[in-house]
Amino acid sequence: MEAVSDTALWTAAVRADESLLEDALFVDDLAADLAGEKGFALRDRYDNAGVRACVAERTRYLDEVIARHPSFHQVVFLAAGLDTRSVRLEWAPGTTLYEVDHADLIAWKEQRLTELGAQHAVERHTVGIDLREDWPKALEAAGWNPGAPTLWIAEGLLYYLPEDGARELLARIAELAAPGDILSGDLVSQQTMVSESEAARQNLVLLQEDGSPWLFGTDDPEEYLSTGGWEPSEVLILGHPGANFGRWPGPAIPREVMGVPRNFFFSATRRG
């Protein structure tokens, strides 16, 4: 698999750890088997409590976004990774999921899920394609209906793209989306990319060394979303109410304080 796909293994390992806690924010029974030895080795390599907390909180936040929108019978996961929401969440009848990611990762994931006897609770289609290619055409070929309401999920994706690419992807999704569609996901701040925090710098160095660097951050998520064709309905700093489920170690630091790493969780609506 490409280097960026290693992050999917690492994220699965973090979800596996969370699932073992007595007060787990979610339970992903497949995460440990999907992570494998490599995923847990990467977890140890990126031994950063803040990043682990962010993955757990982000997973729970997006679980709740999905639960709040049962009327959206199409859900598209962009860079789906090793997410197993098709197995572990309850879905409204008639819902269809579309998982988009690199073809090699999708093929490997399907093989492992079959070996593990995964039972999907919803109709699900996989789309193995690089997001730099014509993924909208592949998505439609998989059955996605552009005329039906869609919930778009961009989890752990946008900061792996250069800024131009991140803005282009946002606008591309908006072109496909119908008015009223919702996009939800996460972003990191530009302050994260330039922070003097030793933990933040070390994390960025390790990701760079492993071929999956973070490339884009913004201190103004509202501007980024708005210029991409979306109306932000919720932009939360990790640690704020609504984006704090008990894993983040302290309060969110106000945006006007510079030099502090931040993670944002967001939901936005496609403008009419």
Coordinates of C-alpha atoms in Angstrom, one line a residue, residues 30 87 112-120:
L30 CA -12.5 -5.2 14.1
V87 CA -20.5 -2.8 10.8
R112 CA -9.5 -8.7 5.6
L113 CA -13.2 -8.0 6.4
T114 CA -14.2 -11.2 4.6
E115 CA -11.6 -13.2 6.5
L116 CA -12.9 -11.7 9.8
G117 CA -16.5 -12.5 8.9
A118 CA -17.7 -8.9 9.1
Q119 CA -21.4 -8.4 8.9
H120 CA -22.4 -5.1 7.4

